[in-house]
Amino acid sequence: MNILSPSILSADFWRLGEQVKEVEKAGAQYLHIDVMDGMFVPSISFGLPVLKCIRRETSLFLDVHLMVERPERHVGAFAESGADLINFHIEASADVEKTIQAIRRMGKKAGITIKPGTPPEAAAPFLGMVDMVLVMTVEPGAGGQELIPQCLDKVRRIREMAKEKRLCVDIQVDGGIRVENVHQALEAGANVIVAGSAVFQGDIGANIRDFKRRMEQQAQR
Ligand code: DX5
Ligand code: ZN
């Protein structure tokens, strides 16, 4: 199934609650929560208190993307604060397998993430252990960037590797995805689509409906 996961990084934080409700009402299934520590990426976004508040008010599936150094230090707290899935960067972790296990032990779905410069083969050893692989389609750290087309070849490769191993894993793309190019990501084999600026700039409800329509069209081809 194709899933849309709007990233609140591009939301208006003054009206965050209202905007999350709009996302829910328009029929997005996930909500993407970008956590940045100012170390793994230069910027700092938000963390546990924001996640907790959102969890209290929504039943959307909360998809947490940790852009932090040594994510193993934090996965427990994010699980307790309401994440449904925790994605972390393999480039940032001292022990990827242990971190996946820690997330699993908390009863949460686990995902690994790779940056544009990380080859798809780096994700291969973990494919059978995770629910999702997030292939960044921009350099992590900011919303509103242009998609790097070569990253879609990595999506294709990971989908192939999963098929070879007969694994049913979600592949998420994140960065520079808009209604006009979402079909390329789906064609490459992604099934969970993150969109920040393309959802939160303008009319949120209309943007989500446009995405969903385009994604359904692609699924029927
Ligand atoms: C970037 C974040 C993304 C970001 C995407 O580091 O991981 O989730 O919000 O924003 P857009 O869709 O605007 O590229
Ligand atoms: Zn993200």
mmCIF file of N, CA and C and ligand atoms in Angstrom, residues 5-11 32-36 41 65 67 89 113 134 136-147 173-178 194-201 211, ligand 1:
data_model
loop_
_atom_site.group_PDB
_atom_site.id
_atom_site.type_symbol
_atom_site.label_atom_id
_atom_site.label_comp_id
_atom_site.label_asym_id
_atom_site.label_seq_id
_atom_site.Cartn_x
_atom_site.Cartn_y
_atom_site.Cartn_z
ATOM 1 N N SER A 5 3.262 10.514 4.196
ATOM 2 C CA SER A 5 3.705 10.897 5.541
ATOM 3 C C SER A 5 4.142 12.367 5.536
ATOM 4 N N PRO A 6 3.215 13.296 5.787
ATOM 5 C CA PRO A 6 3.573 14.720 5.784
ATOM 6 C C PRO A 6 4.568 15.057 6.901
ATOM 7 N N SER A 7 5.599 15.820 6.549
ATOM 8 C CA SER A 7 6.632 16.179 7.530
ATOM 9 C C SER A 7 6.311 17.524 8.167
ATOM 10 N N ILE A 8 6.162 17.509 9.494
ATOM 11 C CA ILE A 8 5.788 18.749 10.196
ATOM 12 C C ILE A 8 6.927 19.765 10.259
ATOM 13 N N LEU A 9 8.107 19.390 9.744
ATOM 14 C CA LEU A 9 9.208 20.360 9.732
ATOM 15 C C LEU A 9 8.801 21.640 8.992
ATOM 16 N N SER A 10 7.899 21.492 8.009
ATOM 17 C CA SER A 10 7.461 22.667 7.244
ATOM 18 C C SER A 10 6.154 23.251 7.767
ATOM 19 N N ALA A 11 5.682 22.770 8.920
ATOM 20 C CA ALA A 11 4.423 23.300 9.469
ATOM 21 C C ALA A 11 4.647 24.692 10.065
ATOM 22 N N HIS A 32 5.238 12.571 9.772
ATOM 23 C CA HIS A 32 6.700 12.424 9.819
ATOM 24 C C HIS A 32 7.282 13.487 10.745
ATOM 25 N N ILE A 33 8.071 13.031 11.715
ATOM 26 C CA ILE A 33 8.575 13.903 12.773
ATOM 27 C C ILE A 33 10.100 13.948 12.666
ATOM 28 N N ASP A 34 10.640 15.078 12.212
ATOM 29 C CA ASP A 34 12.076 15.215 11.955
ATOM 30 C C ASP A 34 12.810 15.762 13.164
ATOM 31 N N VAL A 35 13.651 14.935 13.754
ATOM 32 C CA VAL A 35 14.389 15.353 14.953
ATOM 33 C C VAL A 35 15.851 15.587 14.568
ATOM 34 N N MET A 36 16.342 16.814 14.810
ATOM 35 C CA MET A 36 17.729 17.169 14.438
ATOM 36 C C MET A 36 18.466 17.673 15.675
ATOM 37 N N VAL A 41 23.360 16.713 11.839
ATOM 38 C CA VAL A 41 23.059 17.740 10.829
ATOM 39 C C VAL A 41 23.255 19.095 11.510
ATOM 40 N N HIS A 65 11.872 10.403 12.473
ATOM 41 C CA HIS A 65 13.134 10.352 11.721
ATOM 42 C C HIS A 65 14.206 11.033 12.566
ATOM 43 N N MET A 67 17.620 12.425 13.110
ATOM 44 C CA MET A 67 18.867 12.880 12.479
ATOM 45 C C MET A 67 19.773 13.319 13.621
ATOM 46 N N HIS A 89 19.743 6.981 11.353
ATOM 47 C CA HIS A 89 20.765 6.925 10.304
ATOM 48 C C HIS A 89 21.835 5.912 10.664
ATOM 49 N N THR A 113 18.007 4.491 8.001
ATOM 50 C CA THR A 113 18.031 5.584 7.018
ATOM 51 C C THR A 113 19.425 5.709 6.423
ATOM 52 N N LEU A 134 14.626 4.032 4.936
ATOM 53 C CA LEU A 134 14.402 5.401 4.461
ATOM 54 C C LEU A 134 15.592 5.815 3.610
ATOM 55 N N MET A 136 17.132 8.803 1.856
ATOM 56 C CA MET A 136 17.046 10.259 1.747
ATOM 57 C C MET A 136 17.236 10.665 0.293
ATOM 58 N N THR A 137 16.357 11.549 -0.184
ATOM 59 C CA THR A 137 16.468 12.010 -1.567
ATOM 60 C C THR A 137 16.990 13.453 -1.625
ATOM 61 N N VAL A 138 17.391 13.979 -0.455
ATOM 62 C CA VAL A 138 18.155 15.236 -0.341
ATOM 63 C C VAL A 138 19.139 15.024 0.806
ATOM 64 N N GLU A 139 20.094 15.947 0.952
ATOM 65 C CA GLU A 139 20.949 15.884 2.146
ATOM 66 C C GLU A 139 20.070 16.199 3.351
ATOM 67 N N PRO A 140 20.122 15.387 4.403
ATOM 68 C CA PRO A 140 19.279 15.674 5.557
ATOM 69 C C PRO A 140 19.657 17.005 6.198
ATOM 70 N N GLY A 141 18.681 17.662 6.793
ATOM 71 C CA GLY A 141 18.993 18.895 7.510
ATOM 72 C C GLY A 141 18.042 20.045 7.261
ATOM 73 N N ALA A 142 17.317 20.018 6.141
ATOM 74 C CA ALA A 142 16.415 21.131 5.851
ATOM 75 C C ALA A 142 15.319 20.706 4.885
ATOM 76 N N GLY A 143 14.169 21.336 5.030
ATOM 77 C CA GLY A 143 13.076 21.125 4.081
ATOM 78 C C GLY A 143 13.262 22.021 2.865
ATOM 79 N N GLY A 144 12.441 21.812 1.854
ATOM 80 C CA GLY A 144 12.398 22.721 0.710
ATOM 81 C C GLY A 144 13.525 22.578 -0.292
ATOM 82 N N GLN A 145 14.291 21.480 -0.254
ATOM 83 C CA GLN A 145 15.366 21.291 -1.239
ATOM 84 C C GLN A 145 14.855 20.530 -2.467
ATOM 85 N N GLU A 146 15.709 20.500 -3.505
ATOM 86 C CA GLU A 146 15.375 19.768 -4.738
ATOM 87 C C GLU A 146 15.775 18.302 -4.619
ATOM 88 N N LEU A 147 14.931 17.420 -5.109
ATOM 89 C CA LEU A 147 15.233 15.994 -5.125
ATOM 90 C C LEU A 147 16.506 15.698 -5.933
ATOM 91 N N VAL A 173 10.870 7.451 0.960
ATOM 92 C CA VAL A 173 11.717 8.501 0.379
ATOM 93 C C VAL A 173 11.387 9.811 1.078
ATOM 94 N N ASP A 174 12.408 10.655 1.214
ATOM 95 C CA ASP A 174 12.258 11.869 2.013
ATOM 96 C C ASP A 174 13.150 12.961 1.439
ATOM 97 N N GLY A 175 12.501 14.040 0.976
ATOM 98 C CA GLY A 175 13.244 15.192 0.503
ATOM 99 C C GLY A 175 12.949 15.534 -0.945
ATOM 100 N N GLY A 176 12.383 16.704 -1.156
ATOM 101 C CA GLY A 176 12.148 17.191 -2.515
ATOM 102 C C GLY A 176 11.028 16.496 -3.265
ATOM 103 N N ILE A 177 10.161 15.790 -2.536
ATOM 104 C CA ILE A 177 9.063 15.097 -3.220
ATOM 105 C C ILE A 177 7.849 16.026 -3.318
ATOM 106 N N ARG A 178 7.330 16.142 -4.537
ATOM 107 C CA ARG A 178 6.116 16.940 -4.758
ATOM 108 C C ARG A 178 5.147 16.161 -5.641
ATOM 109 N N VAL A 194 7.400 10.817 2.023
ATOM 110 C CA VAL A 194 7.436 11.973 2.923
ATOM 111 C C VAL A 194 7.341 13.238 2.079
ATOM 112 N N ALA A 195 6.531 14.182 2.535
ATOM 113 C CA ALA A 195 6.489 15.487 1.867
ATOM 114 C C ALA A 195 6.284 16.560 2.927
ATOM 115 N N GLY A 196 7.185 17.537 2.926
ATOM 116 C CA GLY A 196 7.109 18.621 3.906
ATOM 117 C C GLY A 196 6.558 19.875 3.281
ATOM 118 N N SER A 197 7.413 20.613 2.559
ATOM 119 C CA SER A 197 6.970 21.880 1.988
ATOM 120 C C SER A 197 5.811 21.687 1.005
ATOM 121 N N ALA A 198 5.818 20.581 0.262
ATOM 122 C CA ALA A 198 4.757 20.380 -0.735
ATOM 123 C C ALA A 198 3.389 20.135 -0.084
ATOM 124 N N VAL A 199 3.371 19.784 1.196
ATOM 125 C CA VAL A 199 2.086 19.627 1.896
ATOM 126 C C VAL A 199 1.728 20.900 2.666
ATOM 127 N N PHE A 200 2.716 21.464 3.379
ATOM 128 C CA PHE A 200 2.375 22.540 4.319
ATOM 129 C C PHE A 200 2.369 23.930 3.693
ATOM 130 N N GLN A 201 2.929 24.084 2.475
ATOM 131 C CA GLN A 201 2.835 25.395 1.836
ATOM 132 C C GLN A 201 1.527 25.469 1.065
ATOM 133 N N PHE A 211 -1.844 14.791 -3.669
ATOM 134 C CA PHE A 211 -0.861 13.710 -3.521
ATOM 135 C C PHE A 211 -1.551 12.353 -3.597
HETATM 136 C C1 DX5 B 1 15.039 16.837 5.746
HETATM 137 C C2 DX5 B 1 13.901 16.135 6.428
HETATM 138 C C3 DX5 B 1 12.678 16.059 5.618
HETATM 139 C C4 DX5 B 1 12.060 17.375 5.227
HETATM 140 C C5 DX5 B 1 11.484 17.203 3.849
HETATM 141 O O1 DX5 B 1 16.205 16.645 6.448
HETATM 142 O O2 DX5 B 1 14.276 14.816 6.794
HETATM 143 O O3 DX5 B 1 11.716 15.213 6.231
HETATM 144 O O4 DX5 B 1 11.061 17.823 6.088
HETATM 145 O O5 DX5 B 1 11.056 18.413 3.365
HETATM 146 P P1 DX5 B 1 10.651 18.658 1.851
HETATM 147 O O6 DX5 B 1 9.547 17.698 1.535
HETATM 148 O O7 DX5 B 1 10.218 20.070 1.834
HETATM 149 O O8 DX5 B 1 11.879 18.400 1.021
#
